Short mmCIF file of C-alpha atoms and ligand atoms in Angstrom, two decimals:
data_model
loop_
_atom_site.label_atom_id
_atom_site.label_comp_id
_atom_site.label_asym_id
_atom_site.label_seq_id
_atom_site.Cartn_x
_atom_site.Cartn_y
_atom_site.Cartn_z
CA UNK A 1193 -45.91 12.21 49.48
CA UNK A 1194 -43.66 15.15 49.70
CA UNK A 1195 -42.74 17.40 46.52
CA UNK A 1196 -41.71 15.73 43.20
CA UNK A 1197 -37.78 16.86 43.30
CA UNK A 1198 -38.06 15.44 46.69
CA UNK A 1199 -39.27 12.38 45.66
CA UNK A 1200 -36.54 12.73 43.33
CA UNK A 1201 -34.49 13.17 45.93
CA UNK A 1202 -35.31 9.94 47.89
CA UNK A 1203 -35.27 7.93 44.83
CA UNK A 1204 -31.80 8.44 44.15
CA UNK A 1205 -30.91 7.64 48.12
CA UNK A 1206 -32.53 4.34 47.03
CA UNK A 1207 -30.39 3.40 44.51
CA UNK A 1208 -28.15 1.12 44.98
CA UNK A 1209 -24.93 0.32 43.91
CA UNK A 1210 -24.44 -1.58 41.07
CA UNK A 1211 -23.45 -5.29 42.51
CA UNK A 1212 -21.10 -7.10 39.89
CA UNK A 1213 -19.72 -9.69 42.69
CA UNK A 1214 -23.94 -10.19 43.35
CA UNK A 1215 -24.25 -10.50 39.18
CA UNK A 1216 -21.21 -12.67 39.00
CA UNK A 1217 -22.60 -15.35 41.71
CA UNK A 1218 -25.40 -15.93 39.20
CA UNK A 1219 -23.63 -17.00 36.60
CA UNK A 1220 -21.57 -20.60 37.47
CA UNK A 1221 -20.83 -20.54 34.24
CA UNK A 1222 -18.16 -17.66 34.74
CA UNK A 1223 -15.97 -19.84 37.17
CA UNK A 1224 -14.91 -22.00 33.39
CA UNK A 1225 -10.84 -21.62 33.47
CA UNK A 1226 -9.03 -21.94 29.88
CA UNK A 1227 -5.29 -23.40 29.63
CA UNK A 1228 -4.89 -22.08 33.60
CA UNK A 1229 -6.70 -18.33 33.08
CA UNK A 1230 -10.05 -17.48 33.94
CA UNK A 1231 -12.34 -17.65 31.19
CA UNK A 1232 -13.63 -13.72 29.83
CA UNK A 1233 -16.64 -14.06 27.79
CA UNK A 1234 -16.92 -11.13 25.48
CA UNK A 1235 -19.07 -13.22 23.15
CA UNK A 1236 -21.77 -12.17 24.43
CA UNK A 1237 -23.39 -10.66 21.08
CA UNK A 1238 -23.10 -14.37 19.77
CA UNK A 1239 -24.97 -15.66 22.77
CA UNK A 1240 -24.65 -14.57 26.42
CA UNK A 1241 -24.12 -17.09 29.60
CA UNK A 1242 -27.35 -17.85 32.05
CA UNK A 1243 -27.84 -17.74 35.51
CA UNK A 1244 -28.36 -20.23 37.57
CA UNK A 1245 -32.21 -19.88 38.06
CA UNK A 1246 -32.37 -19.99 33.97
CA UNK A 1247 -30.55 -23.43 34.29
CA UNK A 1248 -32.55 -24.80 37.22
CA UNK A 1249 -35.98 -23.40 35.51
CA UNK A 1250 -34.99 -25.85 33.00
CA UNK A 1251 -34.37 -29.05 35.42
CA UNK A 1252 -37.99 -27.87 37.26
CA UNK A 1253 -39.77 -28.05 34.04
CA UNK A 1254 -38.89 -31.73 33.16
CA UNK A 1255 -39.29 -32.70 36.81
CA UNK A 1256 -42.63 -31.28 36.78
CA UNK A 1257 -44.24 -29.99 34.15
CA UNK A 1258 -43.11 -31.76 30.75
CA UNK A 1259 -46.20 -32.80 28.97
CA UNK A 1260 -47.51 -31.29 25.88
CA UNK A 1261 -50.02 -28.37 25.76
CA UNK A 1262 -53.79 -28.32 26.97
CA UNK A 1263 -54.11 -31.77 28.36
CA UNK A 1264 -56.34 -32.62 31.32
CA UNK A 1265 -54.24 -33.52 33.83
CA UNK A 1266 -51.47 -31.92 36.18
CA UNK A 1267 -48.22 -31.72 34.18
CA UNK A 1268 -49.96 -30.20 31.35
CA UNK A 1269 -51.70 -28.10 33.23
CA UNK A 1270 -48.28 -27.04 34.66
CA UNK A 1271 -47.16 -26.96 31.20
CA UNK A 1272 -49.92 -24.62 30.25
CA UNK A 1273 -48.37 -22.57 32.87
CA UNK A 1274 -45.07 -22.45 32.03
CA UNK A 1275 -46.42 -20.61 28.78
CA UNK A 1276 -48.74 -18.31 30.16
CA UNK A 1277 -46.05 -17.52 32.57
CA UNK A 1278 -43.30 -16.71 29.64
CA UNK A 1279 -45.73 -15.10 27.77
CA UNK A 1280 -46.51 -12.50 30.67
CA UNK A 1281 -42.95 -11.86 31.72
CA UNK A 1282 -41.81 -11.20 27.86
CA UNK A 1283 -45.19 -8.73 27.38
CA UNK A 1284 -43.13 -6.63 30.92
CA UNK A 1285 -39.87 -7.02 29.19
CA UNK A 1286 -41.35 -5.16 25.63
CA UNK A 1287 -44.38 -3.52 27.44
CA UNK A 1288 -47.08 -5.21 25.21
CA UNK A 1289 -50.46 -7.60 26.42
CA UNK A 1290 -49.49 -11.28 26.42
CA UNK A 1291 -51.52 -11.35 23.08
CA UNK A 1292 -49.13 -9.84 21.16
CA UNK A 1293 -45.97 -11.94 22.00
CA UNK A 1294 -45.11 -15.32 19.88
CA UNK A 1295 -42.42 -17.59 20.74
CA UNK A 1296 -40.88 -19.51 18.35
CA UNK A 1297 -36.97 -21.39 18.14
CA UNK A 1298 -34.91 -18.34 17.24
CA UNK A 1299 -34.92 -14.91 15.60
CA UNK A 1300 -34.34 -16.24 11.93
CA UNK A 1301 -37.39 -18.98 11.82
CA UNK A 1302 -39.89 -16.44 13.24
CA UNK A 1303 -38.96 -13.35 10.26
CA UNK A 1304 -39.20 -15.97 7.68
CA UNK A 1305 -42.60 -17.11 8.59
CA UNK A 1306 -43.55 -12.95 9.14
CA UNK A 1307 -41.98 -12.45 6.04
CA UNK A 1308 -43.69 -15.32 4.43
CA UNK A 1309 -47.04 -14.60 5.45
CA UNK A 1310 -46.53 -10.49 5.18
CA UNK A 1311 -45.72 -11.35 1.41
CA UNK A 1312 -49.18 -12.75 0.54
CA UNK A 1313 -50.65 -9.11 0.91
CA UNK A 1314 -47.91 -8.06 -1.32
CA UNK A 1315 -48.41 -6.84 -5.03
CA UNK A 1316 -45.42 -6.96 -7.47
CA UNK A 1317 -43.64 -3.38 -7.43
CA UNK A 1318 -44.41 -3.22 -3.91
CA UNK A 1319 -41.21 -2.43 -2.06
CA UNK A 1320 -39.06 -2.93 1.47
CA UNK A 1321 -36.72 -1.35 2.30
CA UNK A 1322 -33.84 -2.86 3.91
CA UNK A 1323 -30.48 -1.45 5.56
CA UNK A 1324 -26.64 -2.44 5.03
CA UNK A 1325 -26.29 -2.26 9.13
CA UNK A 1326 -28.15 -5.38 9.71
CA UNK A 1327 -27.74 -8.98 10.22
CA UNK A 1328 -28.97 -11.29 7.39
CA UNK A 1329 -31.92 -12.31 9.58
CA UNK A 1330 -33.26 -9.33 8.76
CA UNK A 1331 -32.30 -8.90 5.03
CA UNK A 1332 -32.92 -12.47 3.85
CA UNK A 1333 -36.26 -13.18 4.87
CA UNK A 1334 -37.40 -9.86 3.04
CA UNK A 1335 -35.00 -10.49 0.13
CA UNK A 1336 -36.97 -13.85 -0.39
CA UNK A 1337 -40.17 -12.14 -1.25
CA UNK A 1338 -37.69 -10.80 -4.46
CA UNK A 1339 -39.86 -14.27 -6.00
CA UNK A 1340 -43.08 -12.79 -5.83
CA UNK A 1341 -41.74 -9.23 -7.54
CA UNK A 1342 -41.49 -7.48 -4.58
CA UNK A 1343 -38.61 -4.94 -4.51
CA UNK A 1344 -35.84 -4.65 -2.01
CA UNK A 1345 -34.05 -1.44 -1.26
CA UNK A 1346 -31.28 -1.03 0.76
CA UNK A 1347 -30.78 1.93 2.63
CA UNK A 1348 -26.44 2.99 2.92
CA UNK A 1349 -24.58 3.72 5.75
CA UNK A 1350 -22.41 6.51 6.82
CA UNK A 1351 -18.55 4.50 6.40
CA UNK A 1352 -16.57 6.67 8.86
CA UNK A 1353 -18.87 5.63 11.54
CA UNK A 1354 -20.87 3.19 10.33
CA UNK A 1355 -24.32 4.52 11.38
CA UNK A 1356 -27.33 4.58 9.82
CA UNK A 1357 -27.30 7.70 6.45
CA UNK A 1358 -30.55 8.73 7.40
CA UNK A 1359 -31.08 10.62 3.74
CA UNK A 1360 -30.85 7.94 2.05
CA UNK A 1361 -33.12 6.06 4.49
CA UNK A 1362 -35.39 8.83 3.70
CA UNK A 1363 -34.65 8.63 -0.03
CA UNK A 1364 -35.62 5.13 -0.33
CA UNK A 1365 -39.05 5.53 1.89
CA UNK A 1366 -41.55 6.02 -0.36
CA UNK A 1367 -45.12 5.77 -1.51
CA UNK A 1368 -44.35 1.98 -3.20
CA UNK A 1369 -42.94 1.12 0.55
CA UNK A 1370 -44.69 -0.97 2.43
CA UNK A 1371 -42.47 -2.76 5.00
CA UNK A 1372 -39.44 -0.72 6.67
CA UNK A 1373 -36.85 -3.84 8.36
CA UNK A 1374 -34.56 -2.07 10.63
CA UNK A 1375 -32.17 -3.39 13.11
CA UNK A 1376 -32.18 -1.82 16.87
CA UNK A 1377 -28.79 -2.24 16.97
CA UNK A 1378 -25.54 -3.52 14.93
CA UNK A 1379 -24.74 -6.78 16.21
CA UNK A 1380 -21.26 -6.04 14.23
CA UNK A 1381 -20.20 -2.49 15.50
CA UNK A 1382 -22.36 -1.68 18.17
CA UNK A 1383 -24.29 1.26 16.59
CA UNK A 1384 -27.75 2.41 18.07
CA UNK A 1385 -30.37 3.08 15.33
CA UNK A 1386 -32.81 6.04 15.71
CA UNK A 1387 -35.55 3.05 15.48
CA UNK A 1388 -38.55 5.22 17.05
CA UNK A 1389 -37.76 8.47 13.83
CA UNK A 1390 -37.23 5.69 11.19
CA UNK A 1391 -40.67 3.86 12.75
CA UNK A 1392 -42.28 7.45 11.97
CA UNK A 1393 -40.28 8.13 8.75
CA UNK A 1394 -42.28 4.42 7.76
CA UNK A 1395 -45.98 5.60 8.90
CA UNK A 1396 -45.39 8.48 7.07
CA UNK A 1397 -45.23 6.62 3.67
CA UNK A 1398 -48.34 4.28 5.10
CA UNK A 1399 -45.51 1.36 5.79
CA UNK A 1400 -45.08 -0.47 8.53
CA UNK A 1401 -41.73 -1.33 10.65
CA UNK A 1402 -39.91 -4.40 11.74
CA UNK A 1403 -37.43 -4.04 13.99
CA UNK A 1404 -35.09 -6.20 14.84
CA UNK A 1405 -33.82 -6.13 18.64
CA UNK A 1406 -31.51 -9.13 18.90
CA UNK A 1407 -28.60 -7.20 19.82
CA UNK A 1408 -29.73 -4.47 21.20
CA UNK A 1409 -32.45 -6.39 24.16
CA UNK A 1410 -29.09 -7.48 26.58
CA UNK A 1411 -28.45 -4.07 26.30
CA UNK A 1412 -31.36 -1.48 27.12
CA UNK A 1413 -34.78 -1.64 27.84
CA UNK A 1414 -37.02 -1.83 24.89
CA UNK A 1415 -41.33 -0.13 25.08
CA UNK A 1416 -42.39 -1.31 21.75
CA UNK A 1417 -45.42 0.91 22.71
CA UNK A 1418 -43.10 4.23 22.65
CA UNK A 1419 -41.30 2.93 19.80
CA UNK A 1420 -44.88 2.01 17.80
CA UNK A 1421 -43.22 -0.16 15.70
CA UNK A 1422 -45.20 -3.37 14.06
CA UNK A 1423 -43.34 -5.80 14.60
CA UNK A 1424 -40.12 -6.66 16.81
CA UNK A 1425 -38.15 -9.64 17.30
CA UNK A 1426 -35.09 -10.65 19.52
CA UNK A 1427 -33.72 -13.83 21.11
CA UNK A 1428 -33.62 -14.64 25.25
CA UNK A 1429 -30.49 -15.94 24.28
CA UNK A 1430 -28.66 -13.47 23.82
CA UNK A 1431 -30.28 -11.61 27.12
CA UNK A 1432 -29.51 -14.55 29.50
CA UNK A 1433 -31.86 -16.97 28.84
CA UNK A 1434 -32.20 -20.02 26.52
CA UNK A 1435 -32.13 -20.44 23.01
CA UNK A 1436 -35.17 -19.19 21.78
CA UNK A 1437 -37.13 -16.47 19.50
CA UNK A 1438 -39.55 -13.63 20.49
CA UNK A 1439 -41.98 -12.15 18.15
CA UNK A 1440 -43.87 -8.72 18.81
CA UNK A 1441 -46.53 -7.92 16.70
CA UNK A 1442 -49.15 -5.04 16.76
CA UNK A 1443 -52.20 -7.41 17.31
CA UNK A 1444 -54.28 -6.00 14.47
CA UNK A 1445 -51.44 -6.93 12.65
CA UNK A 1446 -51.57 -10.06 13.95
CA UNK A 1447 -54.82 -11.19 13.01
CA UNK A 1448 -55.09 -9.54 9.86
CA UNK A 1449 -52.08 -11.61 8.33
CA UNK A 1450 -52.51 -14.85 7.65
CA UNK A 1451 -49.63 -17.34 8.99
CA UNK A 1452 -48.60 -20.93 7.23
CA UNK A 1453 -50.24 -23.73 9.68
CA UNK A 1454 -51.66 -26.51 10.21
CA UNK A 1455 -55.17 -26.74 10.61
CA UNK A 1456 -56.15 -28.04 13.71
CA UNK A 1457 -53.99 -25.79 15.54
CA UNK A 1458 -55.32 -22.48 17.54
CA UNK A 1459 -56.08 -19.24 14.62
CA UNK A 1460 -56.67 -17.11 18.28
CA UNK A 1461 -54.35 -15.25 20.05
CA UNK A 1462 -51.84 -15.73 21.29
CA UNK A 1463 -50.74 -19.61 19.88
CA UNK A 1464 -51.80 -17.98 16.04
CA UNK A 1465 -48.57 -17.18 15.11
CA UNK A 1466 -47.16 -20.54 16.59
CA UNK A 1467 -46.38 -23.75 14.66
CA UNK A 1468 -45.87 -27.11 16.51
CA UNK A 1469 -44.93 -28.18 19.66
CA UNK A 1470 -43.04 -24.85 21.37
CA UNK A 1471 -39.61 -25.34 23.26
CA UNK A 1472 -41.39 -25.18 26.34
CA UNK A 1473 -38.60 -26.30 28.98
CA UNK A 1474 -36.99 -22.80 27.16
CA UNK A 1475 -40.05 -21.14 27.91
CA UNK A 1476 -39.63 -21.82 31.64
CA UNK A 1477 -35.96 -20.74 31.41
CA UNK A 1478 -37.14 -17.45 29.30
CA UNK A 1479 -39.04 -16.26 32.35
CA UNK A 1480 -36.27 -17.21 34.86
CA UNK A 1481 -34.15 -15.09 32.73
CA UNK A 1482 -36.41 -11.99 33.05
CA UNK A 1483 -37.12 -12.57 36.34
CA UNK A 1484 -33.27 -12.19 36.88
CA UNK A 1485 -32.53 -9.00 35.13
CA UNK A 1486 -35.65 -8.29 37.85
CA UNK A 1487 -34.10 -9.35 40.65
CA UNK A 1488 -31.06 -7.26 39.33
CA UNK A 1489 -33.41 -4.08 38.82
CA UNK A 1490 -35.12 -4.26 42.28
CA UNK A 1491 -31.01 -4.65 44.06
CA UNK A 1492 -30.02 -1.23 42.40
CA UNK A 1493 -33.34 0.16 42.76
CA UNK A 1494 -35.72 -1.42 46.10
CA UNK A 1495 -38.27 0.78 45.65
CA UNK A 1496 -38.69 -0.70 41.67
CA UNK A 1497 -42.62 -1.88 42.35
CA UNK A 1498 -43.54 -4.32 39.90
CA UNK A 1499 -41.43 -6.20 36.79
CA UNK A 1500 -41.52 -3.29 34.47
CA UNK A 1501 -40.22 -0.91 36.46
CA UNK A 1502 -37.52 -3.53 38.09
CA UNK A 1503 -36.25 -3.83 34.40
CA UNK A 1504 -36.28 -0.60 33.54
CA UNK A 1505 -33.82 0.21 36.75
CA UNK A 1506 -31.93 -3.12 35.83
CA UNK A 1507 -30.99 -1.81 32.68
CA UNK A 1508 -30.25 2.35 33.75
CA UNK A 1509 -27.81 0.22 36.04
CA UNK A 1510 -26.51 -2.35 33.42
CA UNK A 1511 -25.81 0.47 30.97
CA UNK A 1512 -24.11 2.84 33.59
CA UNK A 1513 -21.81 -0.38 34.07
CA UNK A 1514 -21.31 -1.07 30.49
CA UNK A 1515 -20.34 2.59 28.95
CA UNK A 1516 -18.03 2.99 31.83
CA UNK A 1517 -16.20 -0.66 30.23
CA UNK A 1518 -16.81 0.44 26.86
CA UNK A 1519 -15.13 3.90 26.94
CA UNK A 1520 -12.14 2.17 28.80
CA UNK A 1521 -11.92 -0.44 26.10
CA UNK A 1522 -12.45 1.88 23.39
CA UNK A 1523 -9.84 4.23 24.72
CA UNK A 1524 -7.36 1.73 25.01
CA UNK A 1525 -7.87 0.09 21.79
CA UNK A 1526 -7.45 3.59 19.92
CA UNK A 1527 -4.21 3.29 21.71
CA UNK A 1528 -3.08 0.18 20.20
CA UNK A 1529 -0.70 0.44 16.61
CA UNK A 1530 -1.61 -1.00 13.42
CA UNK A 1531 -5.54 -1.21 14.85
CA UNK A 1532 -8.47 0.10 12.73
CA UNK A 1533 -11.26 0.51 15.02
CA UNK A 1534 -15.00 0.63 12.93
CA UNK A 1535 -17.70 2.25 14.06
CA UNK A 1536 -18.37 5.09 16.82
CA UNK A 1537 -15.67 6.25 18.87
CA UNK A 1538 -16.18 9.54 20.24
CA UNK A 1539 -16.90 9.23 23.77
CA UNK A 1540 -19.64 12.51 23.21
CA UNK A 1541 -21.16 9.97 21.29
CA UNK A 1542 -21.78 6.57 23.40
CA UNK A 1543 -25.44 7.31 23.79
CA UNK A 1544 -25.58 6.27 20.45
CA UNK A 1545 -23.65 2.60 20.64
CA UNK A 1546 -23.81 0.03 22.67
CA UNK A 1547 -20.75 -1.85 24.34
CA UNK A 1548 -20.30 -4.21 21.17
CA UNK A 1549 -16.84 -3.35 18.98
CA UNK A 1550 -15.39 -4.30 15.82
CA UNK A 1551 -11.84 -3.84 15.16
CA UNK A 1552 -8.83 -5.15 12.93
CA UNK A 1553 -5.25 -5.74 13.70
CA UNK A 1554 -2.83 -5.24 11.24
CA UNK A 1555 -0.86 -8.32 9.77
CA UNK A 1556 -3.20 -10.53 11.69
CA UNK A 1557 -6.30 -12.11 9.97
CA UNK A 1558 -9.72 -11.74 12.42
CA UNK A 1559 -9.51 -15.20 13.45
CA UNK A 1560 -5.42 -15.26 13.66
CA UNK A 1561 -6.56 -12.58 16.30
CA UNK A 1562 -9.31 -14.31 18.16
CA UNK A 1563 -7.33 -17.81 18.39
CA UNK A 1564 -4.78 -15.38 19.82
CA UNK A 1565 -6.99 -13.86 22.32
CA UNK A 1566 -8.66 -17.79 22.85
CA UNK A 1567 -5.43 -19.49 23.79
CA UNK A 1568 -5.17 -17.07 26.47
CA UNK A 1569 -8.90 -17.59 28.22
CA UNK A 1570 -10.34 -14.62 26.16
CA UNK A 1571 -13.60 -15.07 23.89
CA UNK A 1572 -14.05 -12.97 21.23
CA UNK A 1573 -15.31 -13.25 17.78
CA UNK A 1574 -13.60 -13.08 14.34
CA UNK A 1575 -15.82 -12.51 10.72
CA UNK A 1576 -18.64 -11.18 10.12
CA UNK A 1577 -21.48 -12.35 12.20
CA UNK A 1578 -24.06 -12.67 9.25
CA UNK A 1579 -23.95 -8.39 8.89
CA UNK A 1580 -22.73 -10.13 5.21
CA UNK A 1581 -23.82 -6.34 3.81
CA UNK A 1582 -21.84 -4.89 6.44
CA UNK A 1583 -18.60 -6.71 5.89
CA UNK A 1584 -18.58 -6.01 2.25
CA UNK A 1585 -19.64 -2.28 2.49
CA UNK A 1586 -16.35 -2.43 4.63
CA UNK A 1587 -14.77 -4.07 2.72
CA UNK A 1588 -13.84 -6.99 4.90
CA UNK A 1589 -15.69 -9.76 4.15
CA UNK A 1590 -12.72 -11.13 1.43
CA UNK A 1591 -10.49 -11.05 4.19
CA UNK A 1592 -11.76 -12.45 7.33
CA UNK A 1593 -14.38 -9.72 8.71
CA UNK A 1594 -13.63 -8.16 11.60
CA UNK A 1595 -12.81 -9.15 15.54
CA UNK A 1596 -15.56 -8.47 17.80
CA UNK A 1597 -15.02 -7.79 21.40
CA UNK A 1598 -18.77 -7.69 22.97
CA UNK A 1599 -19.16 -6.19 26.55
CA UNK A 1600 -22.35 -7.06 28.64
CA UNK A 1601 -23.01 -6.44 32.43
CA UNK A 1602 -21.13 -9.01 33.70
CA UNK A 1603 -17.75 -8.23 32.16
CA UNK A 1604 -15.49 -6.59 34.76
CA UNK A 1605 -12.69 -4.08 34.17
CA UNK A 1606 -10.24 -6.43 34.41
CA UNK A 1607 -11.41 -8.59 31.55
CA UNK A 1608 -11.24 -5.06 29.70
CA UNK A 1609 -7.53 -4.78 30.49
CA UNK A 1610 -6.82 -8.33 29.80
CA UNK A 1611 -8.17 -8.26 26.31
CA UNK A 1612 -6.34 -4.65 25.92
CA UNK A 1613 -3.26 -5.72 27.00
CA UNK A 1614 -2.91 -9.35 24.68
CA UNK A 1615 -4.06 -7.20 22.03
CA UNK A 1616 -1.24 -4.57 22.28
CA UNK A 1617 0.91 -8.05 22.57
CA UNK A 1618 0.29 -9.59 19.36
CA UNK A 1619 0.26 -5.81 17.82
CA UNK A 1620 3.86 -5.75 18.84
CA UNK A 1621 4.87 -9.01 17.57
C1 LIG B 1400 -28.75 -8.47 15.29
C2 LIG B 1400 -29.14 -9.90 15.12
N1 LIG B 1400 -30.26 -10.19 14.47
C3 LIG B 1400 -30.66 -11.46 14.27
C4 LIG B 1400 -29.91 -12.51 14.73
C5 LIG B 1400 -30.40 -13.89 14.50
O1 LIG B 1400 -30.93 -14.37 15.70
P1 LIG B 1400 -31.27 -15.90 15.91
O2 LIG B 1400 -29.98 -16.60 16.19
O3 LIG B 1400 -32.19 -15.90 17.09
O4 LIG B 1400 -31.93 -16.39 14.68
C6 LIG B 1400 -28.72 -12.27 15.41
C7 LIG B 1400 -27.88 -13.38 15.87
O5 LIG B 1400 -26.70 -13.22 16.08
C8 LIG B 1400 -28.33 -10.93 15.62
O6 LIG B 1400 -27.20 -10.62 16.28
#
């Protein structure tokens, strides 16, 4: 067994490196050329490319398991399967029981049929408090219970960096709160909320939390456990998987709210929350996808036993990789005249941002900039990628939004300097 610093010790010899040529095989889709250049996808916030075992997933559930759900013979068996088995792989990736996950087509649908359903406990004068960071998935749906005299609040943030201002997050907690909707992390600027203190700061005032984790799941590991949040939702689409929606939801939660359905479906766990036929050849694709960032967790890290802990060294390696980009592309983007950089910059400060980041060029609209950086192979995104309070707290959203350049694992440096260096192009134009 040895000592625990030398188990320490012998850990570390275990690690491996960090294989982007291995990670870059997986994805075919990376190999796409634009007018002659190699294709750099730093969309990724708007969706992020798949792996080939995502893709052929897919192709092996119509081949053998497309039939709808508890039938009594083989391909719906299989198709039974295929659930159970997406089910179990997304409870590793949060660190839940399979009970407590719902799939449904995408991030949106599922919070306004939470928020639906969460709104016939409400009372009128009953508040939730929302925050200017987030995307409109998670504003909307709450705004939307406005009809039935709930009140929205909406906590500020801090301009010069655009994180969270935790006072007035604090300020707007209160006794009359009864739902806290928080994002993980901007999906605009990159910024990492403190979602486990602002989970607590809701208890506190007898609320519960939502959190959304779109943007931040491609990015770090998430233990809704250690968080203790309520509820959490995020989208295998934009971790390398299909198009689809995740729903977390403390399961007394669960079956204490009552969800919109029809009536001869399943009221048990886990199909409750679930209306009509799921997008089950995603399903099979969804565990492919976890299964990869697996695969990825166990190269780094061979003595990673078991999918939890394979994902948790997956993503120590993913976000080694993608600060070391990020503080490159930061750096050189400071560099760059006439460019107004939003968000956190300070390198002391990555642990609190991810590799997503918002900038503007002067004399060049958003999009002006990203059809720029698109002629030349490079995908980025110009606007403001429904954070519609976030733009206009910038003031942006009358002019175009911003240009987001979004970094996951399987950028490489040299997409970093190829975006850097067309940028400091059109800057000198
Ligand atoms: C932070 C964040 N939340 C929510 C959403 C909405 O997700 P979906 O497309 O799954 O509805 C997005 C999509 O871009 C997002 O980035």
């Amino acid at each position: 067994m040895g000592t625990p610093a030398r188990r320490g010790i012998e850990a570390q010899a275990q690690r491996a490196q960090f294989d982007l040529a291995w990670v870059r095989e997986q994805f075919p889709s990376l190999q796409l050329e634009v007018n002659g250049q190699p294709a750099a996808f730093l969309d990724g916030p708007a969706g992020t490319q798949v792996p080939r075992r995502v893709m052929d997933a897919v192709q092996d559930y119509f081949l053998r398991a497309n039939a709808n759900t508890c039938g009594a013979f083989a391909t719906s068996r299989r198709n039974d399967a295929v659930i159970a088995g997406a089910r179990a792989a997304i409870a590793d990736f949060l660190n839940c029981t399979e009970e407590e996950i719902s799939f449904g087509p995408n991030m949106t649908t599922i919070t306004f049929a939470l928020a639906r359903a969460f709104g016939r406990e409400l009372q009128p004068g009953d508040e939730i408090v929302v925050t200017t960071l987030d995307h409109d998935a998670n504003v909307a749906p709450w705004r939307a219970l406005e009809e039935r005299g709930v009140m929205v609040r909406q906590a500020d943030i801090r301009v010069e960096d655009c994180t969270l201002d935790m006072e007035d997050l604090r300020r707007k907690i209160g006794a009359r709160t009864k739902l806290v909707a928080v994002g993980y992390a901007s999906n605009a600027v990159g910024t990492i909320n403190p979602v486990a203190e602002i989970v607590r700061m809701a208890h506190a005032e007898g609320a519960l939390a939502f959190v959304d984790a779109v943007h931040y799941a491609p990015h770090g590991l998430i233990d809704v456990r250690a968080l203790d949040c309520d509820f959490l939702a995020c989208s295998p689409y934009k971790f390398f998987g299909p198009h689809m929606g995740v729903l977390y939801g403390k399961k007394e939660h669960l079956l204490r709210l009552r969800p919109y359905k029809v009536r001869p479906a399943p009221d048990a766990l886990p199909d409750r929350w679930e209306t009509g036929t799921q997008v089950q050849e995603g399903l099979a694709g969804v565990t492919a996808a976890v299964d990869y960032l697996a695969e990825l967790g166990r190269r780094c890290e061979p003595g990673a036993t078991g999918r939890r802990k394979a994902l948790k060294a997956a993503y120590q390696a993913t976000r080694e990789h993608e600060t070391t980009l990020v503080a490159r592309l930061i750096e050189g983007l400071l560099a760059i005249r006439g460019l107004t950089f939003y968000g956190i910059s300070d390198a002391r400060r990555f642990g609190e941002r991810c590799s997503t980041v918002a900038v503007r060029l002067a004399g060049h609209t958003p999009l002006e900039t990203a059809t720029f950086l698109g002629e030349r192979g490079i995908f980025t995104w110009d606007g403001n990628y429904y954070a519609l309070n976030l733009a206009e707290r910038l003031g942006v959203q009358k002019s175009g939004g911003l240009l987001r350049v979004g970094v996951v694992h399987y950028n490489t440096a040299e997409e970093v300097e190829r975006v850097l260096g067309a940028l400091q192009e059109l800057a000198a134009r």
